[in-house]
PDB file of C-alpha atoms in Angstrom:
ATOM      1  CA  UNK A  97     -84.112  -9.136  72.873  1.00  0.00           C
ATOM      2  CA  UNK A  98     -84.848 -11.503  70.069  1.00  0.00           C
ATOM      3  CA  UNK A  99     -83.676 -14.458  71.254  1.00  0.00           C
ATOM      4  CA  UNK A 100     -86.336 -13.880  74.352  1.00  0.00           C
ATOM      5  CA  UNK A 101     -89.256 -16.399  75.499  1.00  0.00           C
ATOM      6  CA  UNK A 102     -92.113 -14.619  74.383  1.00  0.00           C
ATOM      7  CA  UNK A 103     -93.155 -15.149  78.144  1.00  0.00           C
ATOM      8  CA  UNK A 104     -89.871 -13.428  79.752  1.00  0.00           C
ATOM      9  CA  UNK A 105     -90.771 -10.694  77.070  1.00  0.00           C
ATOM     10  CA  UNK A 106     -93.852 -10.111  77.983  1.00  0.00           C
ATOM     11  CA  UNK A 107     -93.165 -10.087  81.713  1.00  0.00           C
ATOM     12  CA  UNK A 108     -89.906  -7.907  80.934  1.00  0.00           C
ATOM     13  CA  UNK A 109     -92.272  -5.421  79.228  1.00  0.00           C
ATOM     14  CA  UNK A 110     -95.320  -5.562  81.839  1.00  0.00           C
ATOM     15  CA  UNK A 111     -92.360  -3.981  84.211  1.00  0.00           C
ATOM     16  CA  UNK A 112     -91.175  -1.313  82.510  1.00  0.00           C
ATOM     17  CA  UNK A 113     -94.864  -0.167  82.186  1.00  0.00           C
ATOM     18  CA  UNK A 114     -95.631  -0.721  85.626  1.00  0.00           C
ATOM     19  CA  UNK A 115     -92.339   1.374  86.580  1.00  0.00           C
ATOM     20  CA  UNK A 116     -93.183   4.375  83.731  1.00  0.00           C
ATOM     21  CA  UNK A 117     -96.553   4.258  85.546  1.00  0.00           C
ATOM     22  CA  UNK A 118     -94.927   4.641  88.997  1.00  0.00           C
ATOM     23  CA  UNK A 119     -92.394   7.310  87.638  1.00  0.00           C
ATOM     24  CA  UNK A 120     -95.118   9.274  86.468  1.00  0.00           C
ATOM     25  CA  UNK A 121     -97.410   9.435  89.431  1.00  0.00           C
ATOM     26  CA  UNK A 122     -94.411  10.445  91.247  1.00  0.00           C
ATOM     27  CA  UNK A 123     -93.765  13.273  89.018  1.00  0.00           C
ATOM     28  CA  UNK A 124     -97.012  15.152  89.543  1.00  0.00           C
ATOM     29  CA  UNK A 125     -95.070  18.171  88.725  1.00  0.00           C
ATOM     30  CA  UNK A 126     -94.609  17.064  85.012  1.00  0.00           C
ATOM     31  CA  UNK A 127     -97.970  18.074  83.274  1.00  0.00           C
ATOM     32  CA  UNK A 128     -99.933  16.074  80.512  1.00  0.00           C
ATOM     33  CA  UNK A 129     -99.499  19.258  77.956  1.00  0.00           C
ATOM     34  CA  UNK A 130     -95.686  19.173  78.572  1.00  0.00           C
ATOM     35  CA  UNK A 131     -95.601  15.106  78.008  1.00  0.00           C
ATOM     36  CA  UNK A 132     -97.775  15.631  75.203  1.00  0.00           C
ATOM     37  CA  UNK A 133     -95.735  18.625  73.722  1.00  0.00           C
ATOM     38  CA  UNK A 134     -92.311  17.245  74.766  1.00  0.00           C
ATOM     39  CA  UNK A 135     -93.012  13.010  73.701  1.00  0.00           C
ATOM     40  CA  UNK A 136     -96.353  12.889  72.094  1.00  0.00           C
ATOM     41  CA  UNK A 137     -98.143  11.048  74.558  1.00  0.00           C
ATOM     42  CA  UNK A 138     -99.194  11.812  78.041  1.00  0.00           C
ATOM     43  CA  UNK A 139    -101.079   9.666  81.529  1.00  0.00           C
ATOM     44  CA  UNK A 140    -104.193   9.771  79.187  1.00  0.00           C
ATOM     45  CA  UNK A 141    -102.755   8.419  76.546  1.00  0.00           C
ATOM     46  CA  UNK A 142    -101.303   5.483  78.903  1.00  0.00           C
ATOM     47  CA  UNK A 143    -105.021   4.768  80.256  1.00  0.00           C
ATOM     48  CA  UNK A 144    -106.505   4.782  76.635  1.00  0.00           C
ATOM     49  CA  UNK A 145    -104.030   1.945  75.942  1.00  0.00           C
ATOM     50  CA  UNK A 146    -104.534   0.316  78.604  1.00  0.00           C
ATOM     51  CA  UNK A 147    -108.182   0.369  78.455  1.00  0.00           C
ATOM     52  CA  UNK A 148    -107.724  -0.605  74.732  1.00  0.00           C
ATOM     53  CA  UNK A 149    -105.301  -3.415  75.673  1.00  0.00           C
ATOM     54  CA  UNK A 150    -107.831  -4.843  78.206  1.00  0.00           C
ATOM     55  CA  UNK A 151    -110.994  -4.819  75.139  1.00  0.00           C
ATOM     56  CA  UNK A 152    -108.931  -6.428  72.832  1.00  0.00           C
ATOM     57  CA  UNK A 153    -108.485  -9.428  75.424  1.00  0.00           C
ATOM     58  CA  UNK A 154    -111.861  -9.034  76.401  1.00  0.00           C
ATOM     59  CA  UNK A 155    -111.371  -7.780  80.351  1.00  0.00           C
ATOM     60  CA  UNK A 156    -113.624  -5.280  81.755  1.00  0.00           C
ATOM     61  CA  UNK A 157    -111.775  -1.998  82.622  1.00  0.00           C
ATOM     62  CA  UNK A 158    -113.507   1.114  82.411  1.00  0.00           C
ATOM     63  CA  UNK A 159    -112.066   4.185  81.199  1.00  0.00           C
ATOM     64  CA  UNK A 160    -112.220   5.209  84.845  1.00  0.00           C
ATOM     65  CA  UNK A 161    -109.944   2.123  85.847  1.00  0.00           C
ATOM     66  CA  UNK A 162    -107.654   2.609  83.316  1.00  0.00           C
ATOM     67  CA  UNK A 163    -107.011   6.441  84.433  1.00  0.00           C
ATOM     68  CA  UNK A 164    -106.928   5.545  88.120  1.00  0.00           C
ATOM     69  CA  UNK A 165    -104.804   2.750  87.127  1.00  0.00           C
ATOM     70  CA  UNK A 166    -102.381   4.958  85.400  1.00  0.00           C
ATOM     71  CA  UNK A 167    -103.077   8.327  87.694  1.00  0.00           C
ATOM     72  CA  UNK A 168    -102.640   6.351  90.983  1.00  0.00           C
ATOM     73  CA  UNK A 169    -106.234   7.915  92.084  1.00  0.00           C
ATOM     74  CA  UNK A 170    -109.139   9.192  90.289  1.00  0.00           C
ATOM     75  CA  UNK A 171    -108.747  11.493  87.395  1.00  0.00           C
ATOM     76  CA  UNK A 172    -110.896  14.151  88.565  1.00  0.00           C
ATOM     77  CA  UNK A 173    -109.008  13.889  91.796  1.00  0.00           C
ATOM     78  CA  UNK A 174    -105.630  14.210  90.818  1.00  0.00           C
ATOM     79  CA  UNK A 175    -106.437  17.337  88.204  1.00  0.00           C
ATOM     80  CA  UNK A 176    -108.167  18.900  90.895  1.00  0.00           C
ATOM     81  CA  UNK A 177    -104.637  18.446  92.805  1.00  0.00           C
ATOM     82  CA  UNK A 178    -102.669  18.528  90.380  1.00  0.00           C
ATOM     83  CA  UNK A 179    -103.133  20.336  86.820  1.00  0.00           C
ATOM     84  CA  UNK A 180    -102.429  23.429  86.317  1.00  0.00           C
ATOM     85  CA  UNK A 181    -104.169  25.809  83.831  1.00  0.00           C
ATOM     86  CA  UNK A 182    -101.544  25.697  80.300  1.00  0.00           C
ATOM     87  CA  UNK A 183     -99.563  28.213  79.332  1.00  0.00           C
ATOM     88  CA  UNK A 184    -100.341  30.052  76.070  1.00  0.00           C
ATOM     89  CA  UNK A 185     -97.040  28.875  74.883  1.00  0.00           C
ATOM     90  CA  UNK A 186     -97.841  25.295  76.062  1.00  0.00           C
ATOM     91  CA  UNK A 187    -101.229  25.501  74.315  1.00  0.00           C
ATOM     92  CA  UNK A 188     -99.276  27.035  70.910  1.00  0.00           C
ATOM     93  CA  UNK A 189     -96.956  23.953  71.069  1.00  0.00           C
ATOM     94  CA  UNK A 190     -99.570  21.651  71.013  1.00  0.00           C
ATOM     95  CA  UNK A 191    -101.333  23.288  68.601  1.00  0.00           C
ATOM     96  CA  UNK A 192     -98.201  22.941  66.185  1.00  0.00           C
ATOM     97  CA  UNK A 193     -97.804  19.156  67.276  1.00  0.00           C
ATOM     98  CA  UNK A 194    -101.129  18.120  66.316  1.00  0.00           C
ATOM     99  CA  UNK A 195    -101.084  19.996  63.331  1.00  0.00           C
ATOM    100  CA  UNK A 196     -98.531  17.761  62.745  1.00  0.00           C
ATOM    101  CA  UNK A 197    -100.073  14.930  63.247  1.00  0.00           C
ATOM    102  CA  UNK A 198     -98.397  13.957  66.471  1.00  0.00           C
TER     103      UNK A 198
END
């Protein structure tokens, strides 16, 4: 991917994202905790990136748009839905990750 337009990259990349996204709000089985746990990032992470993504180019996205962005509706809206209270082995695994540092 080297040898790549910077432009093709960039559009190449802006896909993948916008497919992960899709994946994931299809997957509303597949909990933040487990992400988290299982990959070391999770939908929130995604927002916070994009959100951060969008200051450093100076457009105005809320941390609201970012998660609805990601979540494919509000945040409180889809954990009302959606999450389901973790597991005390979930929360133990997490625990160990960020002790981690992950």
């Amino acid at each position: 991917m080297t040898d790549l337009e910077a432009r093709v990259r960039t559009e190449l990349e802006a896909a993948v994202f916008r497919r992960l996204v899709a994946h994931l709000q299809t997957r509303t089985d597949v909990q933040n905790i487990d992400l988290m746990n299982l990959a070391g990032f999770c939908r929130n992470c995604l927002s916070n990136w994009l959100k951060a993504a969008a200051d450093e180019t100076g457009v105005a996205l809320t941390k609201d748009e970012s998660r609805e962005a990601v979540y494919g509706m509000p945040y409180d809206a889809w954990k009302a839905k959606h999450q389901t209270e973790a597991s005390a082995a979930q929360q133990a695994g997490f625990a160990a990750n960020q002790a981690k540092g992950h």
